mmCIF file of C-alpha atoms in Angstrom:
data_model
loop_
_atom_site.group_PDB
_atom_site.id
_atom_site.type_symbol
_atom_site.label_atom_id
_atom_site.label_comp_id
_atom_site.label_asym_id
_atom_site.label_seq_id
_atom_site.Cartn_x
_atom_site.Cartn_y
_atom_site.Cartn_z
ATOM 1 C CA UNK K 16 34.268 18.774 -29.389
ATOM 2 C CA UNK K 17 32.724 19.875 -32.334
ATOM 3 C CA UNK K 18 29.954 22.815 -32.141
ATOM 4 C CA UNK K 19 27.187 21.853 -35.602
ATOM 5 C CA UNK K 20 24.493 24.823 -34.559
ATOM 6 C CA UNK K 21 23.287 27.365 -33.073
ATOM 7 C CA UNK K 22 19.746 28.518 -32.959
ATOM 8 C CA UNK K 23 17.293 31.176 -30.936
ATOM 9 C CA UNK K 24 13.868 30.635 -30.163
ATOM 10 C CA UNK K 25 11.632 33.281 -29.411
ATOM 11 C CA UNK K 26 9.266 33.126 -26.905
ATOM 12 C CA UNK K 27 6.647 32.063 -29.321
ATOM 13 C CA UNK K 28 8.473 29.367 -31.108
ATOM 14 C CA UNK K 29 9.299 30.901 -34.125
ATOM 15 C CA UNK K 30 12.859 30.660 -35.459
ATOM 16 C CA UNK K 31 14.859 34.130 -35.207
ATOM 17 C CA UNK K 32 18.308 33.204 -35.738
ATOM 18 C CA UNK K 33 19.950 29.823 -37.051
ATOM 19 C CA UNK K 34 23.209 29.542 -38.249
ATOM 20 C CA UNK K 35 25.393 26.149 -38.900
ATOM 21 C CA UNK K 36 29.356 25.851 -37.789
ATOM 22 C CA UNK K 37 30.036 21.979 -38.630
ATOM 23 C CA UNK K 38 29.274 19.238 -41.468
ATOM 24 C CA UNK K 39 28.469 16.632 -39.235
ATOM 25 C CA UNK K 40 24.236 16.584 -39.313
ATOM 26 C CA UNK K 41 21.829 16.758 -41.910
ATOM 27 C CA UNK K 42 21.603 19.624 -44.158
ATOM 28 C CA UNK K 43 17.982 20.714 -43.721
ATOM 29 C CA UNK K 44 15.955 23.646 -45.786
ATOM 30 C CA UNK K 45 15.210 26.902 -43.796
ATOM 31 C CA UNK K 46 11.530 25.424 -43.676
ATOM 32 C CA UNK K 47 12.126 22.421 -41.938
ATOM 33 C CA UNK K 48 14.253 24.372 -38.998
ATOM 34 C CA UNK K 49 11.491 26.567 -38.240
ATOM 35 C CA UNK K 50 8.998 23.409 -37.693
ATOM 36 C CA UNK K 51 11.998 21.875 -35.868
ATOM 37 C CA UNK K 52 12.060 25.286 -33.429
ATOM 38 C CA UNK K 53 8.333 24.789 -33.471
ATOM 39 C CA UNK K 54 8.501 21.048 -32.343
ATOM 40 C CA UNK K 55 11.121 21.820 -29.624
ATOM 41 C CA UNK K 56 9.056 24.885 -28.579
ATOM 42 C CA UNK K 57 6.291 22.799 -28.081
ATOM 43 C CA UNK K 58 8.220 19.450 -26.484
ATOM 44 C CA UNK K 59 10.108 21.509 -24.107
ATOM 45 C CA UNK K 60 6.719 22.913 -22.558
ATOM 46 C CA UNK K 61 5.545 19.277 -22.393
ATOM 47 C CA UNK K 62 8.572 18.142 -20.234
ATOM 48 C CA UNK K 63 8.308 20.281 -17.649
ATOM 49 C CA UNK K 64 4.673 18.893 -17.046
ATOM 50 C CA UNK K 65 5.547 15.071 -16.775
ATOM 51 C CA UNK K 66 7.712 15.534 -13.854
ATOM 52 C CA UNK K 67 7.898 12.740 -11.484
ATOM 53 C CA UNK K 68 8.324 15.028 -8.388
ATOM 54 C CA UNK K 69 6.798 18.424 -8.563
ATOM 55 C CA UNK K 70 7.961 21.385 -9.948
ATOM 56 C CA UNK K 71 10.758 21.347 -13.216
ATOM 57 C CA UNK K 72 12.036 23.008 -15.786
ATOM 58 C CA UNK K 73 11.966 22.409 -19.151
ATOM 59 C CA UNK K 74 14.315 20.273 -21.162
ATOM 60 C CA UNK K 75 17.994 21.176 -20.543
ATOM 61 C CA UNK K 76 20.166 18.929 -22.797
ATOM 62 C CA UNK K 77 18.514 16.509 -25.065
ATOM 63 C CA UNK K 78 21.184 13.579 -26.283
ATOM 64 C CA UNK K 79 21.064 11.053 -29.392
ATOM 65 C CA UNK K 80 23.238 8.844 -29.613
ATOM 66 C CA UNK K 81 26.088 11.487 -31.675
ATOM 67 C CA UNK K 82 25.752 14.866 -30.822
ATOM 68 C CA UNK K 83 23.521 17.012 -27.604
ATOM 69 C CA UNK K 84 21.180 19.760 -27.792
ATOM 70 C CA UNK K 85 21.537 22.070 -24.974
ATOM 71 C CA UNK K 86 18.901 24.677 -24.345
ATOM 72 C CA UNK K 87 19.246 27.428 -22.131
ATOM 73 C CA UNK K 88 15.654 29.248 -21.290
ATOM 74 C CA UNK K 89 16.227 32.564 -20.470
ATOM 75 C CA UNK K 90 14.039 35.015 -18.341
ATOM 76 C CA UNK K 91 12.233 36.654 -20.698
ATOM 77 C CA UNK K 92 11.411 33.048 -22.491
ATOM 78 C CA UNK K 93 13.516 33.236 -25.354
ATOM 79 C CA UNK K 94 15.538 29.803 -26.131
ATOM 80 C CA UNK K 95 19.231 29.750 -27.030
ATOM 81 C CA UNK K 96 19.877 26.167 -28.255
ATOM 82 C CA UNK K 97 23.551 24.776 -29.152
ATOM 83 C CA UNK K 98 23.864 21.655 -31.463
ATOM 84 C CA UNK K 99 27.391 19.983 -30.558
ATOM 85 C CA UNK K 100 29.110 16.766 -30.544
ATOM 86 C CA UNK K 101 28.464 14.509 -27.142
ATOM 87 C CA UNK K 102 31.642 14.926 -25.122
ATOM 88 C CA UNK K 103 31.166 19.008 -24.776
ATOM 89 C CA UNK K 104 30.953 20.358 -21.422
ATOM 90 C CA UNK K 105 31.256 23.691 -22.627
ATOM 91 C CA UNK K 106 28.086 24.099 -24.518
ATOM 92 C CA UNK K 107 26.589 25.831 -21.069
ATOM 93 C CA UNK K 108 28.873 28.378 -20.854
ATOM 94 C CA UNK K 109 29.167 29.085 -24.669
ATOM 95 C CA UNK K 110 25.214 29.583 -24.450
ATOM 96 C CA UNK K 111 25.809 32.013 -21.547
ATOM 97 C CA UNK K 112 28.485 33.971 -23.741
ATOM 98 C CA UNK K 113 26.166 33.786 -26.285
ATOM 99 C CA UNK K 114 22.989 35.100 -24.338
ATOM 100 C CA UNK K 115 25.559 38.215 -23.814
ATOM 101 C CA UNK K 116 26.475 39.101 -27.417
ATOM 102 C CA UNK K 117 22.621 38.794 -28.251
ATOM 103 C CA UNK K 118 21.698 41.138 -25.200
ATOM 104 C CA UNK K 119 24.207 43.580 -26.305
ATOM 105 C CA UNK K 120 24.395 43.275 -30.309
ATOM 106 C CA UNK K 121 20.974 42.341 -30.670
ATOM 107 C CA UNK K 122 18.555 43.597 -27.757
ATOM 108 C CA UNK K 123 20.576 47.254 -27.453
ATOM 109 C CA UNK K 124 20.241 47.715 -31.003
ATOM 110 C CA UNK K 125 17.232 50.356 -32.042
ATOM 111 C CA UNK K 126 17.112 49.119 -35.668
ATOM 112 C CA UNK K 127 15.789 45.388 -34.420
ATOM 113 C CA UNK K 128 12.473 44.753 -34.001
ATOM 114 C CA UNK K 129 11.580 42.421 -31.378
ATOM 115 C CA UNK K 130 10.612 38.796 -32.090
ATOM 116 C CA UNK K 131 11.239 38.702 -35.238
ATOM 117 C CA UNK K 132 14.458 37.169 -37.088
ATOM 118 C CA UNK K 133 17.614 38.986 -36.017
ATOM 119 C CA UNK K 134 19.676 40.349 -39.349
ATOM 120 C CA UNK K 135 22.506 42.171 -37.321
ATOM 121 C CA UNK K 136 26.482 41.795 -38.928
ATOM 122 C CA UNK K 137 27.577 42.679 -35.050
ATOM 123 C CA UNK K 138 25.580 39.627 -33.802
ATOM 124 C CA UNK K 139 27.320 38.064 -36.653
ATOM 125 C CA UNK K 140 30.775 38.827 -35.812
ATOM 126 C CA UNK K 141 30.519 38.234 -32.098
ATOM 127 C CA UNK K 142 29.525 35.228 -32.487
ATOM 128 C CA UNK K 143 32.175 34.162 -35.420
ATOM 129 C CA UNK K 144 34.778 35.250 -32.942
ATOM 130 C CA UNK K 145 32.559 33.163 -30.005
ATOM 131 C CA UNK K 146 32.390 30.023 -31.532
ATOM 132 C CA UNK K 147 34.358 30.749 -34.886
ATOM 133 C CA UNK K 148 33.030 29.916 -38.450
ATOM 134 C CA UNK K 149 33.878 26.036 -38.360
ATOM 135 C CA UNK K 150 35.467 24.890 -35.375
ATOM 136 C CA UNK K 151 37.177 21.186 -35.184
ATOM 137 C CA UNK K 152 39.283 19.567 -32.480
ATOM 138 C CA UNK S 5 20.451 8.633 -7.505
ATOM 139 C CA UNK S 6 17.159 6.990 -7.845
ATOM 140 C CA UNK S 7 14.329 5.688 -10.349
ATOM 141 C CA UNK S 8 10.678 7.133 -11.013
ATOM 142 C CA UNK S 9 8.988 5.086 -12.902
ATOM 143 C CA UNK S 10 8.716 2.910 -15.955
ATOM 144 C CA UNK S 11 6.345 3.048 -18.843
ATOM 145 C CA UNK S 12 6.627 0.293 -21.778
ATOM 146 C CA UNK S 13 4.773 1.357 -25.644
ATOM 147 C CA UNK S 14 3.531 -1.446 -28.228
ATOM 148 C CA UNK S 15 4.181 -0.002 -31.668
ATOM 149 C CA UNK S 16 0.304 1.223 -31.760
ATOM 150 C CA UNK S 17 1.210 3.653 -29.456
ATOM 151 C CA UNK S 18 -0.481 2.280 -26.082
ATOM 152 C CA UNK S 19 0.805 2.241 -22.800
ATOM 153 C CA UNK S 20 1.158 -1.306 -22.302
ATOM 154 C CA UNK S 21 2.774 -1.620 -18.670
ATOM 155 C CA UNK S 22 3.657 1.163 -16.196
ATOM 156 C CA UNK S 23 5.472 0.873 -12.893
ATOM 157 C CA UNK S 24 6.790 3.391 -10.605
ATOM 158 C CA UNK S 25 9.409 3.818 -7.586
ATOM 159 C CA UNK S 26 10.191 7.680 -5.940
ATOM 160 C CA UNK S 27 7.563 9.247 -7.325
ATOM 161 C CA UNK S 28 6.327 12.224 -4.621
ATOM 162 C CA UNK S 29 3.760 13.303 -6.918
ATOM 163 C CA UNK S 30 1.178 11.343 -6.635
ATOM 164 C CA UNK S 31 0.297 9.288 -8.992
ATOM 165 C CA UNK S 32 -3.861 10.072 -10.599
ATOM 166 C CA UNK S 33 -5.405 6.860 -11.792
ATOM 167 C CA UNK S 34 -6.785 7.284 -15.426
ATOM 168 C CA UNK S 35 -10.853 8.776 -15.732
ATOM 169 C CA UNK S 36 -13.212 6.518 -17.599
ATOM 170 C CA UNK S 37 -12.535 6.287 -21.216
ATOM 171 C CA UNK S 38 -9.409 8.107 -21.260
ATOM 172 C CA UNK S 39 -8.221 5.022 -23.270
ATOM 173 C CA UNK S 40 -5.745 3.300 -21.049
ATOM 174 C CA UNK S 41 -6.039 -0.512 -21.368
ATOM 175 C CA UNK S 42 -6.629 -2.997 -18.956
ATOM 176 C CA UNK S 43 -3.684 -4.793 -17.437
ATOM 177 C CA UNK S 44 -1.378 -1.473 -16.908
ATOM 178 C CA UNK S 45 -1.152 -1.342 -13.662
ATOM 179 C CA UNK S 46 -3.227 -1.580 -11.259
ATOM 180 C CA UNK S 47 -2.051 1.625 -9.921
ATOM 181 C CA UNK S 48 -3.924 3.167 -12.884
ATOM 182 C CA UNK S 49 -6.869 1.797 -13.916
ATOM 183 C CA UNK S 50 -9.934 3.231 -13.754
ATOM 184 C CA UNK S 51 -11.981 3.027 -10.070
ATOM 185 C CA UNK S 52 -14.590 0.674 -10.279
ATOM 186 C CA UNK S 53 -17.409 2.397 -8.938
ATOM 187 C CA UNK S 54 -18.560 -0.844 -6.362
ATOM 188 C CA UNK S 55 -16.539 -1.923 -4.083
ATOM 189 C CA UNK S 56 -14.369 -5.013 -3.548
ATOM 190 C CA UNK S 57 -17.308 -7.435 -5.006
ATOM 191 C CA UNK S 58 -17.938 -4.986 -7.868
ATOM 192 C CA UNK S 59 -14.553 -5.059 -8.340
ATOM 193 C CA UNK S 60 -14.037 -8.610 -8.703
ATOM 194 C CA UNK S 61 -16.981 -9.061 -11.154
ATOM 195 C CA UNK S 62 -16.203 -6.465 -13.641
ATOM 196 C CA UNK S 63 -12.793 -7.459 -13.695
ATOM 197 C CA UNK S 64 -14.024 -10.684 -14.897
ATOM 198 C CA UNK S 65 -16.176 -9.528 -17.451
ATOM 199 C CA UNK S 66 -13.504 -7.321 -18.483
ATOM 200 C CA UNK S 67 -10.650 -9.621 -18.831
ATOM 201 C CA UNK S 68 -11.772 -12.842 -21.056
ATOM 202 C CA UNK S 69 -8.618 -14.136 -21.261
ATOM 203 C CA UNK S 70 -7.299 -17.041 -19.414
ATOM 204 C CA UNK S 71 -4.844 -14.040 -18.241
ATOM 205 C CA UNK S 72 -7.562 -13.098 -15.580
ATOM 206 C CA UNK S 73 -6.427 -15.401 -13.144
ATOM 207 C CA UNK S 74 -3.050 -13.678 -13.087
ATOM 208 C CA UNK S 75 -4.378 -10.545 -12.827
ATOM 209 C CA UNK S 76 -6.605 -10.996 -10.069
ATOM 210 C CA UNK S 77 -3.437 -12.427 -8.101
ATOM 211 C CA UNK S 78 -0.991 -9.561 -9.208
ATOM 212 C CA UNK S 79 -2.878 -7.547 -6.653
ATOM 213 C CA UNK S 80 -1.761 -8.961 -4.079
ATOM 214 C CA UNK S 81 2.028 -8.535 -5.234
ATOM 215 C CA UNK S 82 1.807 -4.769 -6.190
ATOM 216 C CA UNK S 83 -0.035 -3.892 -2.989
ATOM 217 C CA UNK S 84 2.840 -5.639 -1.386
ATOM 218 C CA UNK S 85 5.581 -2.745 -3.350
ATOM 219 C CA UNK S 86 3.163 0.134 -2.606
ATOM 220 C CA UNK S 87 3.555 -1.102 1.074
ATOM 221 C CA UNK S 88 7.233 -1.497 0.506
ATOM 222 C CA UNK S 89 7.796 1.756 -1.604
ATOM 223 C CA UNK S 90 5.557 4.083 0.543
ATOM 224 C CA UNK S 91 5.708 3.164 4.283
ATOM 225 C CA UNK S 92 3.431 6.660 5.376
ATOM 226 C CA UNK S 93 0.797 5.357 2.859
ATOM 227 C CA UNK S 94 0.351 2.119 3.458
ATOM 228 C CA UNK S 95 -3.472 1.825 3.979
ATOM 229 C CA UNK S 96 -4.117 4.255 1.000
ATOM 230 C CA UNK S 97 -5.835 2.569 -1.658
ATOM 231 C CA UNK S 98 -3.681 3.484 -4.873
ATOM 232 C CA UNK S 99 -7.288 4.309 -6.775
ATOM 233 C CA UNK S 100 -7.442 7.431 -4.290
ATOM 234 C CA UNK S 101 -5.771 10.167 -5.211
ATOM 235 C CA UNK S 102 -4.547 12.298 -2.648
ATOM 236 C CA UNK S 103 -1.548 13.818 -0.791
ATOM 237 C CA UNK S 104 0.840 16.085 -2.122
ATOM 238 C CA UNK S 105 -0.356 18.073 -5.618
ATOM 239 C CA UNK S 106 -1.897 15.122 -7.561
ATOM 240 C CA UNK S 107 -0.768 15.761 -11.111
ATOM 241 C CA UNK S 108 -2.592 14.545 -14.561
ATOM 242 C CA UNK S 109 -4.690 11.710 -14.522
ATOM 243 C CA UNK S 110 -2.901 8.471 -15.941
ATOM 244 C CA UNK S 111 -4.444 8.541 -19.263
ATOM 245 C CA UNK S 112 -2.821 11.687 -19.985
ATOM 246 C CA UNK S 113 0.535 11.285 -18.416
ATOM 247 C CA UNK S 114 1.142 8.501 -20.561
ATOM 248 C CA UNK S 115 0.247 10.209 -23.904
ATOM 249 C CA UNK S 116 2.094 13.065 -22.748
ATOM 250 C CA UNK S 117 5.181 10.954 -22.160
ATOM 251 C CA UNK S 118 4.730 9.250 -25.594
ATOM 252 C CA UNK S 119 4.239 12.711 -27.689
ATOM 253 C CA UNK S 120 7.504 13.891 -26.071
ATOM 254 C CA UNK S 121 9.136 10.882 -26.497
ATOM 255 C CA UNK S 122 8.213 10.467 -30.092
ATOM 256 C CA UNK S 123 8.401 14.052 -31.192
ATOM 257 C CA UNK S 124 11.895 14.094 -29.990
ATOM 258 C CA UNK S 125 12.778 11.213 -31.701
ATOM 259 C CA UNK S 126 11.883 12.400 -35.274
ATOM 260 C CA UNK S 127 13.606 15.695 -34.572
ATOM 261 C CA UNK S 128 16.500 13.635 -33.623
ATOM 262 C CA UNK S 129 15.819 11.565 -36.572
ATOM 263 C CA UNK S 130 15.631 14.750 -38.930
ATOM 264 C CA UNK S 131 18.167 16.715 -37.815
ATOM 265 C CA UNK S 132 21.175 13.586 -37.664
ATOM 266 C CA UNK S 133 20.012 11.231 -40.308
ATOM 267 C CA UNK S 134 17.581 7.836 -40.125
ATOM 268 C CA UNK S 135 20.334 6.194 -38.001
ATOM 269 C CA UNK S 136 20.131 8.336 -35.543
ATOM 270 C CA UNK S 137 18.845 7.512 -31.987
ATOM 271 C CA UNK S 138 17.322 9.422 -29.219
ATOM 272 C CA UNK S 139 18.794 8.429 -26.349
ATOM 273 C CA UNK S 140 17.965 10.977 -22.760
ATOM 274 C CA UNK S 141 16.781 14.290 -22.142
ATOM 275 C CA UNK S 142 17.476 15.772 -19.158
ATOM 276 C CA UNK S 143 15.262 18.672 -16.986
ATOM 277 C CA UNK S 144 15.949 20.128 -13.393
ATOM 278 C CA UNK S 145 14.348 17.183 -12.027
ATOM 279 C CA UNK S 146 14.585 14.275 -13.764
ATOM 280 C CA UNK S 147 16.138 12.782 -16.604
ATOM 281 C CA UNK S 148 14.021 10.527 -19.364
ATOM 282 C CA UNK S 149 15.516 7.920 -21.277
ATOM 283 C CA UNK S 150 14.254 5.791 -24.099
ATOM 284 C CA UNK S 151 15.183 2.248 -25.252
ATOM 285 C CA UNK S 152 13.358 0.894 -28.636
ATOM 286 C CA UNK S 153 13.286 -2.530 -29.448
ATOM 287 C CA UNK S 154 12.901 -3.535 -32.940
ATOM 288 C CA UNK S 155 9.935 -4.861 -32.767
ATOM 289 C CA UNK S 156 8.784 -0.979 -32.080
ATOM 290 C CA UNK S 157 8.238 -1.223 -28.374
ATOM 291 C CA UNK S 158 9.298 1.775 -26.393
ATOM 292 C CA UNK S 159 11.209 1.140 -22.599
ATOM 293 C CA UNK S 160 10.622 4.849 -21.348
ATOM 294 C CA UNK S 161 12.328 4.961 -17.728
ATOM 295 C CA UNK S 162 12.701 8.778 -15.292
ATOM 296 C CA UNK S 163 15.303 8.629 -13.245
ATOM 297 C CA UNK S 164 17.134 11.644 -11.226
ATOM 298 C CA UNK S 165 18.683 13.883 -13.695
ATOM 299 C CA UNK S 166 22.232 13.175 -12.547
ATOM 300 C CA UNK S 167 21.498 9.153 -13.130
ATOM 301 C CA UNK S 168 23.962 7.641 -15.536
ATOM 302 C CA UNK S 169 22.782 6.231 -19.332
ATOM 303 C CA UNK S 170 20.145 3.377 -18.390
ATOM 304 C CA UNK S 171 20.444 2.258 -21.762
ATOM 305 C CA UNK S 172 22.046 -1.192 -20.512
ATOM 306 C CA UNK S 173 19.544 -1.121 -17.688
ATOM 307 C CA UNK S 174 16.223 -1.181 -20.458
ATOM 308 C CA UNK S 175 18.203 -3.512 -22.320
ATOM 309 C CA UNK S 176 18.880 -5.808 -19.309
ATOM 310 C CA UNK S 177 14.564 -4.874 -18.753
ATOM 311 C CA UNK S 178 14.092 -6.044 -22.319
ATOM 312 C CA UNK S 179 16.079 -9.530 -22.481
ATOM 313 C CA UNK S 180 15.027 -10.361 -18.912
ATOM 314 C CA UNK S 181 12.065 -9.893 -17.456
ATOM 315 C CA UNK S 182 10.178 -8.738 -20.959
ATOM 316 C CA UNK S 183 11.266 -11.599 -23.058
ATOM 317 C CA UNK S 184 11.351 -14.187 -20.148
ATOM 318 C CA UNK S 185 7.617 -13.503 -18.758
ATOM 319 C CA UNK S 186 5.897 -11.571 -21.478
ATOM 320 C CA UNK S 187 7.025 -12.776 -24.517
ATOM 321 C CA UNK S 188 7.583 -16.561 -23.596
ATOM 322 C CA UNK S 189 4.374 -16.567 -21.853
ATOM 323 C CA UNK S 190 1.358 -17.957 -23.289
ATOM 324 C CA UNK S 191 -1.299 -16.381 -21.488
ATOM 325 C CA UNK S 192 0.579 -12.813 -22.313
ATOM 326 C CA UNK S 193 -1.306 -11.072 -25.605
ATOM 327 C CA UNK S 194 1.159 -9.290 -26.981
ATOM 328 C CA UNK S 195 0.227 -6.750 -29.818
ATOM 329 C CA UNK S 196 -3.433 -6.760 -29.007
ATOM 330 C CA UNK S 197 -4.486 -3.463 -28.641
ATOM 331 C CA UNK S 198 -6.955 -4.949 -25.562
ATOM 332 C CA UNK S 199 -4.694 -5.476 -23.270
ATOM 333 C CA UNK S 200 -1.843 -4.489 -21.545
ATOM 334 C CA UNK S 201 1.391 -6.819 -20.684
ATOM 335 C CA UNK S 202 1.413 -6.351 -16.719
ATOM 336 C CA UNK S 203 1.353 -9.878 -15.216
ATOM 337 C CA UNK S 204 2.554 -10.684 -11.192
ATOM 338 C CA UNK S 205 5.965 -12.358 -12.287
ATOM 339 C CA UNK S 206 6.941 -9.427 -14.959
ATOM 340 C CA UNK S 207 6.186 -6.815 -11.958
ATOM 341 C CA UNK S 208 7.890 -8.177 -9.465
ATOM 342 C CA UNK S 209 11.101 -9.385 -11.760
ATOM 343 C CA UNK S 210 11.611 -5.867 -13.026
ATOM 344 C CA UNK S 211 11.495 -5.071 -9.090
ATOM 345 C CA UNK S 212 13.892 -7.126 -8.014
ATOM 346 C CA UNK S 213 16.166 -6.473 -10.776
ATOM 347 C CA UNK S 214 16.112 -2.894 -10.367
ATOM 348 C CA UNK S 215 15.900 -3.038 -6.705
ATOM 349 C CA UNK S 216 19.545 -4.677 -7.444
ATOM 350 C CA UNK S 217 21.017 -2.175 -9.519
ATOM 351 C CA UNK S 218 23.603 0.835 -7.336
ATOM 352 C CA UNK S 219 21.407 3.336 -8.634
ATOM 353 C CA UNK S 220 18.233 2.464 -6.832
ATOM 354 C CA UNK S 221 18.846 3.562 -3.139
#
């Protein structure tokens, strides 16, 4: 499994954190991720009003035909979304991890400002030693 | 497992068929003007105001093709799979919305469906390179999947969320049913803008075929 991306979403669609692990997908300017948040933002709101039978959430894991989004939506409507390769059944659980660092390195911390794009080297770390700086195998 | 419903897109971005299975929510046929085309489904279109007399006439004014004459028999045939598909709600006319929580009215289902469906195909597009193909996305409750032909139509199929790729399945939709009694027939417009593709044989191919396949229950 290979792990490309990580991004948060905050609970107006703008872009607060994006960092890149893998080669693997298109290199894209810091511009064209935040109207790629946007876009997602405003798709996953869409999919949970087509529903065939009542009541759903939004999007959960988005495939092409090479690597997965997964998107967890947490309570307070922020979106943690993980770009990896197809056969990864771990994203969910790295997401979870992931929700933690952010609630502890980023949430407890009295120097962020909420909503807008986290700059913390603790987030930083934790999530090096989460998901590492370039992981392949 | 189990199958919603199926819409097909020309490359202008119309709903050009629609067809649907499990659905609980109920489907709302499309208001006046809200730019579905005729030959859908009958599911879908518009109420005519009259009743079954109206109905008859505007449908011929409607439809000038030589098509019309299939049309006015695929009633028959998809009143047969309502009666099939929904045994409680037999005698329900499909123009009546009712039961359970109707949702959106057709019209805007189906551009709904096509935003998302396109949207997350550029962002797919963008983010892996112009190769790149969006294949599923998956919710609580269902799972979406798109198949593109070349010539730009989009198979859009919902399924349960725990269905299996159904990228063989639209393909298998595509070479069958879609080239055998759309494309090869010459009453069928194709890329007209007018119409839609629905036609008695197409309908009831694609249900047989699917009624066939382990994942329908």
């Amino acid at each position: 499994m290979t792990i490309y991306g990580l991004w948060i979403i905050n609970k107006a669609g703008g872009l607060v954190y994006q960092r890149n692990f893998a080669e693997g997908l298109a290199q894209l300017s810091s511009n064209e991720y935040l109207v790629l948040a946007g876009t997602l933002h405003g798709i996953h709101a869409i999919t949970s009003r087509i529903s065939p039978i009542g009541p759903s959430s939004g999007a959960q894991v988005i495939e092409g035909e090479n690597f997965k989004l997964t998107i967890l939506l947490t309570a307070t409507g922020t979106k943690l979304v993980l770009l990896t390769s197809l056969p990864d059944a771990s994203a969910q659980l790295i997401l979870q991890k992931t929700y933690e660092a952010y609630a502890d390195a980023v949430m407890k911390n009295p120097f962020h400002t909420p909503e807008m794009p986290i700059r913390s080297e603790g987030f930083d770390t934790r999530i090096t030693d989460l998901i590492g700086t370039g992981q392949t195998s | 497992m189990t199958i919603f419903s199926l819409y097909i897109y020309d490359r202008h971005c119309n709903c050009v068929y629609y067809q649907d299975w499990h659905r609980t929510k109920r489907l709302k046929p499309a208001v006046e003007g809200g730019g579905i085309l005729p030959a859908v489904s009958r599911a879908v279109t518009p109420a005519p105001s009259t009743g079954p007399d109206g109905n008859g006439s505007t449908a011929a004014s409607n439809y000038s093709s030589p098509r019309n004459t299939l049309s006015s028999s695929t009633g028959v045939v998809v009143a047969m799979n309502e009666m099939n598909l929904q045994p409680g709600a037999t005698t329900t006319p499909p123009a009546q919305p009712s039961m359970n929580q109707p949702g959106l009215p057709f019209d805007e289902e189906a551009k709904l469906v096509y935003g998302v469906v396109l949207s997350l195909r550029n962002m797919v597009k963008k983010l892996a390179g112009r190769e790149e193909q969006f294949v599923n996305y998956k919710t609580s409750t269902y799972k979406l999947h798109l198949f593109e032909t070349i010539s730009g139509y989009k198979l859009v199929m919902l399924s349960d969320p725990d269905a299996n790729p159904m990228q063989s399945v639209l393909r298998q939709i595509y070479a069958g049913p879609f080239i055998e009694y759309v494309v090869r027939n010459p009453l069928s417009t194709m890329d007209s803008r007018t119409h839609g593709i629905d036609n008695e044989y197409f309908r009831a191919s694609i249900d047989r075929y699917l009624r066939g396949l382990p994942v329908f229950p």
